[in-house]
Tab-separated table of C-alpha atoms in Angstrom:
chain	number	residue	atom	x	y	z
A	1	MET	CA	6.048	-61.842	90.938
A	2	PRO	CA	3.872	-64.675	89.533
A	3	ARG	CA	2.804	-67.864	91.312
A	4	ALA	CA	1.832	-71.300	89.977
A	5	LEU	CA	-0.542	-74.118	90.908
A	6	LEU	CA	0.358	-77.388	89.162
A	7	ILE	CA	-2.350	-80.078	89.420
A	8	VAL	CA	-1.717	-83.657	88.312
A	9	LEU	CA	-4.922	-85.637	87.812
A	10	ASP	CA	-3.290	-89.003	88.419
A	11	SER	CA	-3.940	-91.343	85.452
A	12	VAL	CA	-6.316	-89.037	83.529
A	13	GLY	CA	-4.868	-89.859	80.104
A	14	ILE	CA	-6.457	-88.772	76.835
A	15	GLY	CA	-5.401	-91.413	74.317
A	16	GLY	CA	-2.534	-93.726	73.499
A	17	GLY	CA	0.847	-92.250	72.752
A	18	PRO	CA	2.700	-92.942	69.492
A	19	ASP	CA	4.469	-95.903	71.125
A	20	ALA	CA	1.423	-97.302	72.968
A	21	ALA	CA	1.535	-100.561	70.986
A	22	ARG	CA	4.930	-101.328	72.513
A	23	TYR	CA	3.210	-101.408	75.897
A	24	GLY	CA	0.146	-103.333	74.712
A	25	ASP	CA	-1.937	-100.154	74.983
A	26	ALA	CA	-2.732	-99.210	71.384
A	27	GLY	CA	-6.275	-97.814	71.502
A	28	ALA	CA	-6.310	-97.032	75.237
A	29	ASP	CA	-8.079	-93.735	76.006
A	30	THR	CA	-9.023	-93.046	79.615
A	31	VAL	CA	-11.160	-89.914	79.221
A	32	GLY	CA	-12.513	-90.814	75.787
A	33	HIS	CA	-13.661	-94.289	76.756
A	34	ILE	CA	-15.227	-93.068	80.000
A	35	ALA	CA	-17.190	-90.451	78.036
A	36	GLU	CA	-18.292	-93.031	75.471
A	37	CYS	CA	-19.402	-95.474	78.169
A	38	CYS	CA	-21.363	-92.780	79.974
A	39	ALA	CA	-23.046	-91.714	76.723
A	40	VAL	CA	-24.641	-95.162	76.353
A	41	GLY	CA	-25.416	-95.758	80.033
A	42	GLY	CA	-22.276	-97.744	80.870
A	43	GLY	CA	-21.228	-95.156	83.434
A	44	ASP	CA	-24.475	-95.241	85.403
A	45	ARG	CA	-24.588	-96.370	89.022
A	46	ALA	CA	-27.561	-95.874	91.288
A	47	GLY	CA	-26.829	-93.384	94.028
A	48	LEU	CA	-23.578	-92.272	92.420
A	49	ARG	CA	-24.161	-90.849	88.955
A	50	ALA	CA	-26.050	-91.390	85.701
A	51	GLY	CA	-26.159	-90.078	82.153
A	52	PRO	CA	-23.534	-88.556	79.868
A	53	LEU	CA	-20.224	-87.444	81.348
A	54	CYS	CA	-20.705	-83.831	82.465
A	55	LEU	CA	-17.501	-81.759	82.633
A	56	PRO	CA	-18.564	-78.272	81.543
A	57	ASN	CA	-15.759	-76.409	83.287
A	58	LEU	CA	-12.958	-78.638	82.015
A	59	ALA	CA	-14.525	-78.599	78.560
A	60	ALA	CA	-14.481	-74.790	78.664
A	61	LEU	CA	-10.761	-74.942	79.390
A	62	GLY	CA	-10.248	-77.108	76.308
A	63	LEU	CA	-10.236	-80.682	77.655
A	64	GLY	CA	-12.380	-82.052	74.833
A	65	LEU	CA	-10.291	-80.274	72.223
A	66	ALA	CA	-7.107	-81.637	73.814
A	67	CYS	CA	-8.626	-85.124	73.584
A	68	GLU	CA	-9.477	-84.519	69.944
A	69	GLY	CA	-5.924	-83.416	69.251
A	70	ALA	CA	-4.544	-86.573	70.832
A	71	THR	CA	-6.883	-89.105	69.215
A	72	GLY	CA	-8.732	-87.390	66.365
A	73	ARG	CA	-12.016	-87.953	68.237
A	74	LEU	CA	-13.955	-85.416	70.294
A	75	PRO	CA	-15.386	-87.358	73.249
A	76	PRO	CA	-19.174	-87.067	73.600
A	77	GLY	CA	-20.220	-84.156	75.789
A	78	LEU	CA	-16.775	-82.519	75.973
A	79	ALA	CA	-17.115	-79.841	73.320
A	80	PRO	CA	-16.814	-76.328	74.840
A	81	SER	CA	-20.135	-74.482	74.860
A	82	GLY	CA	-18.457	-71.207	73.885
A	83	ALA	CA	-15.013	-69.753	73.369
A	84	VAL	CA	-12.193	-71.712	75.004
A	85	GLN	CA	-11.076	-70.056	78.237
A	86	GLY	CA	-7.481	-71.225	78.485
A	87	ALA	CA	-4.462	-72.589	76.675
A	88	TYR	CA	-4.918	-76.261	75.860
A	89	GLY	CA	-2.962	-79.068	74.251
A	90	HIS	CA	-1.681	-82.584	74.745
A	91	ALA	CA	1.733	-83.991	75.591
A	92	VAL	CA	3.550	-87.211	74.720
A	93	GLU	CA	5.626	-89.105	77.276
A	94	THR	CA	9.207	-89.799	76.258
A	95	ALA	CA	10.295	-91.632	79.425
A	96	ALA	CA	10.657	-95.384	79.110
A	97	GLY	CA	7.917	-96.257	81.607
A	98	LYS	CA	4.241	-95.579	82.171
A	99	ASP	CA	4.498	-95.264	85.932
A	100	THR	CA	3.968	-92.450	88.406
A	101	PRO	CA	7.601	-91.418	89.054
A	102	SER	CA	8.460	-91.420	85.332
A	103	GLY	CA	5.473	-89.218	84.546
A	104	HIS	CA	6.025	-86.749	87.356
A	105	TRP	CA	9.770	-86.502	86.854
A	106	GLU	CA	9.286	-85.807	83.141
A	107	ILE	CA	6.635	-83.178	83.969
A	108	THR	CA	9.276	-81.434	86.079
A	109	GLY	CA	11.941	-81.570	83.369
A	110	LEU	CA	13.632	-84.936	83.895
A	111	PRO	CA	12.660	-87.568	81.301
A	112	MET	CA	13.993	-91.024	82.223
A	113	ARG	CA	15.343	-92.578	79.016
A	114	GLU	CA	16.487	-95.846	80.624
A	115	ASP	CA	13.807	-98.295	81.680
A	116	TRP	CA	13.244	-99.299	85.289
A	117	GLY	CA	13.747	-102.820	86.529
A	118	HIS	CA	10.618	-104.989	86.588
A	119	PHE	CA	9.695	-108.318	88.140
A	120	PRO	CA	8.358	-111.033	85.800
A	121	ASP	CA	4.699	-112.054	85.743
A	122	THR	CA	5.465	-115.468	87.189
A	123	GLN	CA	4.834	-117.237	90.475
A	124	PRO	CA	7.050	-116.587	92.308
A	125	ALA	CA	7.766	-113.144	90.869
A	126	PHE	CA	10.638	-112.112	93.124
A	127	PRO	CA	14.207	-113.454	93.024
A	128	PRO	CA	14.641	-115.928	95.897
A	129	GLU	CA	17.760	-114.130	97.105
A	130	LEU	CA	15.786	-110.879	97.426
A	131	VAL	CA	13.071	-112.594	99.453
A	132	ALA	CA	15.610	-114.364	101.648
A	133	ALA	CA	17.430	-111.121	102.409
A	134	LEU	CA	14.179	-109.309	103.230
A	135	VAL	CA	13.032	-112.124	105.538
A	136	GLU	CA	16.362	-112.169	107.350
A	137	GLN	CA	16.921	-108.427	107.676
A	138	ALA	CA	13.327	-107.593	108.636
A	139	GLY	CA	12.934	-110.590	110.966
A	140	LEU	CA	9.946	-111.982	109.081
A	141	PRO	CA	8.509	-115.508	109.311
A	142	GLY	CA	8.263	-115.466	105.500
A	143	ILE	CA	6.136	-113.684	102.920
A	144	LEU	CA	2.837	-114.297	101.151
A	145	GLY	CA	1.795	-113.415	97.620
A	146	ASP	CA	5.029	-113.192	95.628
A	147	ARG	CA	3.218	-112.459	92.354
A	148	HIS	CA	1.680	-109.823	90.111
A	149	ALA	CA	-1.632	-108.800	91.629
A	150	ALA	CA	-4.138	-106.003	92.133
A	151	GLY	CA	-3.908	-104.567	95.624
A	152	THR	CA	-7.436	-105.167	96.850
A	153	ALA	CA	-7.579	-108.669	95.339
A	154	VAL	CA	-4.304	-109.800	96.874
A	155	ILE	CA	-5.388	-108.593	100.323
A	156	GLU	CA	-8.670	-110.481	99.976
A	157	ALA	CA	-6.773	-113.605	98.902
A	158	PHE	CA	-4.048	-113.579	101.573
A	159	GLY	CA	-5.275	-111.247	104.334
A	160	GLU	CA	-6.636	-113.936	106.621
A	161	GLU	CA	-3.479	-116.035	106.270
A	162	HIS	CA	-1.441	-112.913	106.999
A	163	LEU	CA	-3.342	-112.466	110.280
A	164	ARG	CA	-2.725	-116.128	111.216
A	165	THR	CA	0.963	-116.247	110.321
A	166	GLY	CA	2.294	-112.690	110.592
A	167	LYS	CA	3.765	-112.978	107.088
A	168	PRO	CA	3.386	-109.740	105.085
A	169	ILE	CA	1.846	-109.836	101.602
A	170	CYS	CA	4.385	-108.924	98.912
A	171	TYR	CA	3.315	-108.321	95.347
A	172	THR	CA	4.168	-106.364	92.215
A	173	SER	CA	2.685	-105.304	88.885
A	174	ALA	CA	3.715	-104.197	85.403
A	175	ASP	CA	5.152	-101.085	87.097
A	176	SER	CA	8.598	-101.046	88.641
A	177	VAL	CA	7.340	-101.655	92.149
A	178	PHE	CA	7.651	-103.886	95.215
A	179	GLN	CA	4.506	-103.550	97.341
A	180	ILE	CA	4.064	-104.796	100.887
A	181	ALA	CA	0.604	-105.078	102.437
A	182	ALA	CA	0.185	-105.706	106.146
A	183	HIS	CA	-2.464	-105.222	108.816
A	184	GLU	CA	-2.060	-101.817	110.406
A	185	ASP	CA	-2.760	-103.103	113.942
A	186	ALA	CA	-1.739	-106.754	113.928
A	187	PHE	CA	1.523	-106.257	112.039
A	188	GLY	CA	2.007	-102.630	113.063
A	189	LEU	CA	2.335	-99.544	110.919
A	190	ALA	CA	5.818	-98.646	112.149
A	191	ARG	CA	6.989	-102.205	111.490
A	192	LEU	CA	5.515	-102.101	107.987
A	193	TYR	CA	7.336	-98.868	107.217
A	194	GLU	CA	10.614	-100.269	108.534
A	195	THR	CA	10.158	-103.431	106.445
A	196	CYS	CA	9.651	-101.211	103.408
A	197	ARG	CA	12.804	-99.225	104.186
A	198	ILE	CA	14.751	-102.485	104.224
A	199	ALA	CA	13.098	-103.561	100.974
A	200	ARG	CA	13.948	-100.160	99.452
A	201	ASP	CA	17.664	-100.738	100.081
A	202	LEU	CA	17.483	-104.272	98.717
A	203	CYS	CA	15.544	-103.255	95.604
A	204	ASP	CA	18.127	-100.678	94.553
A	205	ALA	CA	20.193	-103.473	93.003
A	206	TYR	CA	17.211	-104.360	90.788
A	207	ARG	CA	16.548	-100.761	89.602
A	208	VAL	CA	13.082	-100.847	91.152
A	209	GLY	CA	11.480	-97.417	91.211
A	210	ARG	CA	9.238	-97.709	94.246
A	211	VAL	CA	8.603	-99.764	97.350
A	212	ILE	CA	5.097	-99.084	98.628
A	213	ALA	CA	3.638	-99.752	102.077
A	214	ARG	CA	-0.013	-100.814	101.755
A	215	PRO	CA	-1.541	-100.964	105.267
A	216	PHE	CA	-5.047	-102.322	105.736
A	217	LEU	CA	-7.564	-103.004	108.491
A	218	GLY	CA	-10.385	-105.484	109.011
A	219	SER	CA	-10.840	-108.950	110.480
A	220	ASP	CA	-11.675	-111.061	107.435
A	221	ARG	CA	-11.797	-110.882	103.655
A	222	ALA	CA	-15.270	-109.382	103.766
A	223	SER	CA	-14.130	-106.448	105.918
A	224	PHE	CA	-10.552	-105.816	104.790
A	225	ARG	CA	-9.976	-102.273	103.550
A	226	ARG	CA	-6.838	-100.350	102.749
A	227	THR	CA	-6.172	-97.273	104.892
A	228	ALA	CA	-4.908	-93.823	104.001
A	229	ASN	CA	-1.487	-94.545	105.534
A	230	ARG	CA	0.072	-95.702	102.279
A	231	LYS	CA	3.693	-94.606	102.023
A	232	ASP	CA	5.944	-94.705	98.962
A	233	PHE	CA	9.686	-95.241	99.258
A	234	SER	CA	10.969	-93.977	95.923
A	235	VAL	CA	14.347	-93.681	94.311
A	236	ALA	CA	15.472	-90.066	94.312
A	237	PRO	CA	15.540	-88.321	90.918
A	238	PRO	CA	19.034	-88.785	89.430
A	239	ALA	CA	19.312	-85.130	88.384
A	240	ASP	CA	17.732	-81.774	89.126
A	241	THR	CA	14.036	-81.173	88.519
A	242	LEU	CA	11.919	-78.032	88.540
A	243	LEU	CA	11.661	-78.474	92.318
A	244	ASP	CA	15.438	-78.392	92.768
A	245	ARG	CA	15.635	-75.243	90.655
A	246	LEU	CA	12.960	-73.563	92.753
A	247	ALA	CA	14.754	-74.562	95.961
A	248	ALA	CA	18.017	-73.139	94.618
A	249	GLU	CA	16.234	-69.861	93.923
A	250	GLY	CA	14.820	-69.781	97.444
A	251	ARG	CA	11.239	-70.071	96.186
A	252	ALA	CA	8.396	-71.452	98.279
A	253	VAL	CA	7.182	-74.957	97.340
A	254	VAL	CA	4.189	-76.756	98.827
A	255	SER	CA	3.749	-80.408	97.871
A	256	VAL	CA	0.288	-81.908	98.372
A	257	GLY	CA	-0.736	-85.556	98.209
A	258	LYS	CA	1.977	-88.061	97.297
A	259	ILE	CA	4.286	-85.540	95.604
A	260	GLY	CA	6.751	-85.764	98.492
A	261	ASP	CA	6.994	-89.535	98.171
A	262	ILE	CA	7.397	-89.397	94.376
A	263	PHE	CA	10.416	-87.088	94.643
A	264	ALA	CA	11.901	-88.904	97.676
A	265	HIS	CA	11.212	-85.755	99.713
A	266	ARG	CA	13.947	-83.784	97.926
A	267	ALA	CA	13.230	-80.105	97.320
A	268	THR	CA	9.540	-80.748	98.018
A	269	GLY	CA	9.222	-77.910	100.540
A	270	GLN	CA	6.245	-78.043	102.855
A	271	GLU	CA	4.532	-81.418	102.487
A	272	ILE	CA	0.820	-81.916	103.137
A	273	LYS	CA	-0.695	-85.378	102.713
A	274	PRO	CA	-4.423	-85.578	103.411
A	275	ALA	CA	-6.556	-88.572	102.403
A	276	GLY	CA	-8.689	-88.380	99.266
A	277	ASN	CA	-9.040	-86.046	96.306
A	278	ALA	CA	-11.359	-83.575	98.003
A	279	ALA	CA	-9.157	-83.141	101.070
A	280	CYS	CA	-6.006	-82.846	98.930
A	281	LEU	CA	-7.608	-80.172	96.780
A	282	ASP	CA	-8.809	-78.328	99.888
A	283	ALA	CA	-5.271	-78.369	101.264
A	284	ALA	CA	-3.745	-77.210	97.975
A	285	LEU	CA	-6.136	-74.301	97.603
A	286	GLY	CA	-5.578	-73.290	101.214
A	287	ALA	CA	-1.817	-73.389	100.670
A	288	PHE	CA	-2.096	-71.413	97.451
A	289	THR	CA	-4.043	-68.675	99.210
A	290	ALA	CA	-1.068	-68.117	101.502
A	291	LEU	CA	1.658	-68.823	98.912
A	292	PRO	CA	4.322	-66.115	98.601
A	293	GLU	CA	5.058	-64.551	95.217
A	294	GLY	CA	7.240	-66.725	93.015
A	295	GLY	CA	6.087	-69.942	94.677
A	296	LEU	CA	4.597	-73.239	93.511
A	297	VAL	CA	1.891	-75.493	94.896
A	298	PHE	CA	2.275	-78.975	93.375
A	299	LEU	CA	-0.725	-81.281	93.811
A	300	ASN	CA	-1.354	-84.917	92.930
A	301	LEU	CA	-4.920	-86.251	93.021
A	302	VAL	CA	-4.401	-89.991	93.296
A	303	ASP	CA	-7.946	-91.307	93.690
A	304	PHE	CA	-8.546	-91.348	89.940
A	305	ASP	CA	-5.794	-93.947	89.679
A	306	THR	CA	-5.954	-96.017	92.852
A	307	GLU	CA	-9.668	-96.032	93.536
A	308	TYR	CA	-11.104	-96.182	90.022
A	309	GLY	CA	-8.525	-96.800	87.290
A	310	HIS	CA	-6.866	-99.880	88.757
A	311	ARG	CA	-10.250	-101.188	89.863
A	312	ARG	CA	-11.686	-100.702	86.363
A	313	ASP	CA	-14.570	-98.725	87.835
A	314	VAL	CA	-16.039	-96.558	85.069
A	315	PRO	CA	-18.890	-94.982	87.110
A	316	GLY	CA	-16.554	-94.235	90.002
A	317	TYR	CA	-13.986	-92.665	87.714
A	318	ALA	CA	-16.665	-90.607	85.947
A	319	ALA	CA	-18.058	-89.378	89.269
A	320	ALA	CA	-14.562	-88.392	90.440
A	321	LEU	CA	-13.987	-86.401	87.245
A	322	GLU	CA	-17.319	-84.632	87.697
A	323	ALA	CA	-16.492	-83.860	91.334
A	324	PHE	CA	-13.211	-82.239	90.296
A	325	ASP	CA	-14.883	-80.369	87.443
A	326	ALA	CA	-17.376	-78.839	89.891
A	327	ARG	CA	-14.466	-77.242	91.761
A	328	VAL	CA	-12.774	-75.628	88.784
A	329	PRO	CA	-14.692	-72.340	89.338
A	330	GLU	CA	-13.370	-72.302	92.905
A	331	ILE	CA	-9.819	-72.705	91.598
A	332	ARG	CA	-10.310	-69.916	89.079
A	333	ALA	CA	-11.695	-67.586	91.735
A	334	LEU	CA	-8.488	-67.925	93.798
A	335	LEU	CA	-6.163	-66.914	90.978
A	336	GLN	CA	-4.835	-63.358	91.104
A	337	ASP	CA	-3.091	-61.304	88.434
A	338	GLY	CA	0.065	-63.137	87.397
A	339	ASP	CA	-1.065	-66.512	88.738
A	340	LEU	CA	-1.044	-69.654	86.605
A	341	CYS	CA	-2.973	-72.887	87.130
A	342	LEU	CA	-1.909	-75.827	84.999
A	343	ILE	CA	-3.868	-79.101	84.991
A	344	THR	CA	-2.305	-82.235	83.522
A	345	ALA	CA	-1.775	-85.962	84.203
A	346	ASP	CA	1.126	-88.403	84.531
A	347	HIS	CA	-0.079	-91.439	82.521
A	348	GLY	CA	-3.348	-93.201	81.736
A	349	ASN	CA	-5.352	-95.887	83.510
A	350	ASP	CA	-8.241	-96.648	81.177
A	351	PRO	CA	-10.980	-98.280	83.291
A	352	THR	CA	-12.375	-99.981	80.167
A	353	TRP	CA	-9.030	-101.618	79.352
A	354	HIS	CA	-7.944	-105.205	79.943
A	355	GLY	CA	-6.022	-106.003	83.117
A	356	THR	CA	-5.565	-103.607	86.015
A	357	GLU	CA	-2.411	-101.703	85.024
A	358	HIS	CA	-1.610	-98.187	83.851
A	359	THR	CA	-1.995	-97.407	80.163
A	360	ARG	CA	0.566	-95.609	78.007
A	361	GLU	CA	-1.249	-92.420	77.063
A	362	GLN	CA	-0.845	-88.793	76.198
A	363	VAL	CA	-1.908	-86.281	78.836
A	364	PRO	CA	-3.938	-83.073	78.709
A	365	ILE	CA	-2.479	-79.618	79.212
A	366	LEU	CA	-4.968	-77.034	80.477
A	367	ALA	CA	-3.355	-73.716	81.439
A	368	PHE	CA	-5.308	-70.713	82.658
A	369	GLY	CA	-5.178	-67.642	84.827
A	370	PRO	CA	-6.112	-63.943	84.826
A	371	GLY	CA	-4.919	-62.332	81.641
A	372	LEU	CA	-3.755	-65.607	80.066
A	373	ALA	CA	-4.866	-65.582	76.439
A	374	PRO	CA	-6.622	-68.691	75.099
A	375	ALA	CA	-4.361	-70.662	72.766
A	376	ALA	CA	-4.089	-74.022	71.054
A	377	LEU	CA	-0.766	-75.487	72.181
A	378	GLY	CA	-0.998	-78.512	69.892
A	379	CYS	CA	1.027	-81.639	70.536
A	380	ARG	CA	3.951	-81.158	72.881
A	381	GLU	CA	6.778	-83.601	72.216
A	382	SER	CA	7.493	-84.235	75.898
A	383	PHE	CA	5.832	-83.860	79.274
A	384	ALA	CA	8.950	-81.795	80.045
A	385	ASP	CA	7.395	-78.862	78.171
A	386	ILE	CA	5.083	-78.514	81.176
A	387	GLY	CA	7.932	-77.974	83.628
A	388	ALA	CA	9.729	-75.713	81.175
A	389	SER	CA	6.624	-73.541	80.854
A	390	VAL	CA	6.096	-73.354	84.626
A	391	ALA	CA	9.758	-72.382	85.024
A	392	ALA	CA	9.382	-69.658	82.396
A	393	HIS	CA	6.232	-68.372	84.067
A	394	LEU	CA	7.980	-68.195	87.447
A	395	GLY	CA	11.048	-66.549	85.946
A	396	ILE	CA	13.666	-69.148	86.822
A	397	PRO	CA	16.427	-70.434	84.488
A	398	PRO	CA	15.395	-72.959	81.824
A	399	LEU	CA	15.517	-76.667	82.624
A	400	PRO	CA	17.785	-79.003	80.601
A	401	ALA	CA	14.772	-80.715	78.992
A	402	GLY	CA	11.548	-79.298	77.650
A	403	ARG	CA	10.484	-76.289	75.624
A	404	SER	CA	8.272	-73.547	77.030
A	405	TRP	CA	5.196	-72.580	75.039
A	406	TRP	CA	5.250	-69.000	76.390
């Protein structure tokens, strides 16, 4: 019986979708713009990386050709050096958002047609009755922030006041999210999580997709740093996904990284949540080695998004892509007859773009495994085709959305 390894390179988009202009993202292209910047020295950083973007293993799987299909441009340095070694294509998001849950749910066969609730880009951003209820129910002296902000910047701006007053830092973004940052020691990690659970209940009335705990350490703005103890409190998917179907069939599922949080821990099987891309990939490959026949390892690599995309860090993003590319041979070596590895993404986060938010982009599809014939999959009309194809590979009933390419 076959097995599958599904890898989501968080935010590694390959060019604006047909409706990108609606989101202010016409022309966004995460991989393409990184490659172009690196080609002219804009991706250089002493001690980190220099020169053109070097992704020979992903290029061999068809990444550059997938980019070309999405945008009409082959990014510099991403042409395969020989015959393509996998099935490749690009997929368009049909869900109403450009956020993490929307992307992952659509990948697993559940496109969200109705938009999430969002908080306005005003100061304050949150309804006063929501803040008042959170303060009362969580026993808080008040909150700080109350605005759209980037996570590291808002902690630098309000972290010292947070330490003086005990007020947590609450902020949001263009995503459907309510984020709470607090000092892991001074405020307490357990208290932060409980505050987020209360906020989760309160935010349901506003159709907010996620409440996120953002713990940090440090004594002043120069030393503040976020820790790996982030925790997402997500709305549960409103209908079955690929994971529910696998659970119903009694199949093994291992969820690595923030997959468990994204699916509200429903049908996510064994959950492993290390810190950082390298550790998450290590854990996923270790789990895949022991995976029973018919099972799925589902991995999210979040550093592309949180560490480099939102921070508009082109060299850091390029280095992270190259680090993942260097491990593709290791992934291929683990695959046995009947195994499938599928690499994709959930949205874009172009580090050359204005602002600090996600970008509405198409995503790559790179599918490979022993005996899998190379193929051009073209443009897939929904991310849901990914879940449909994984379901077909694993031999479970078709999902309501999506069309398998097998």
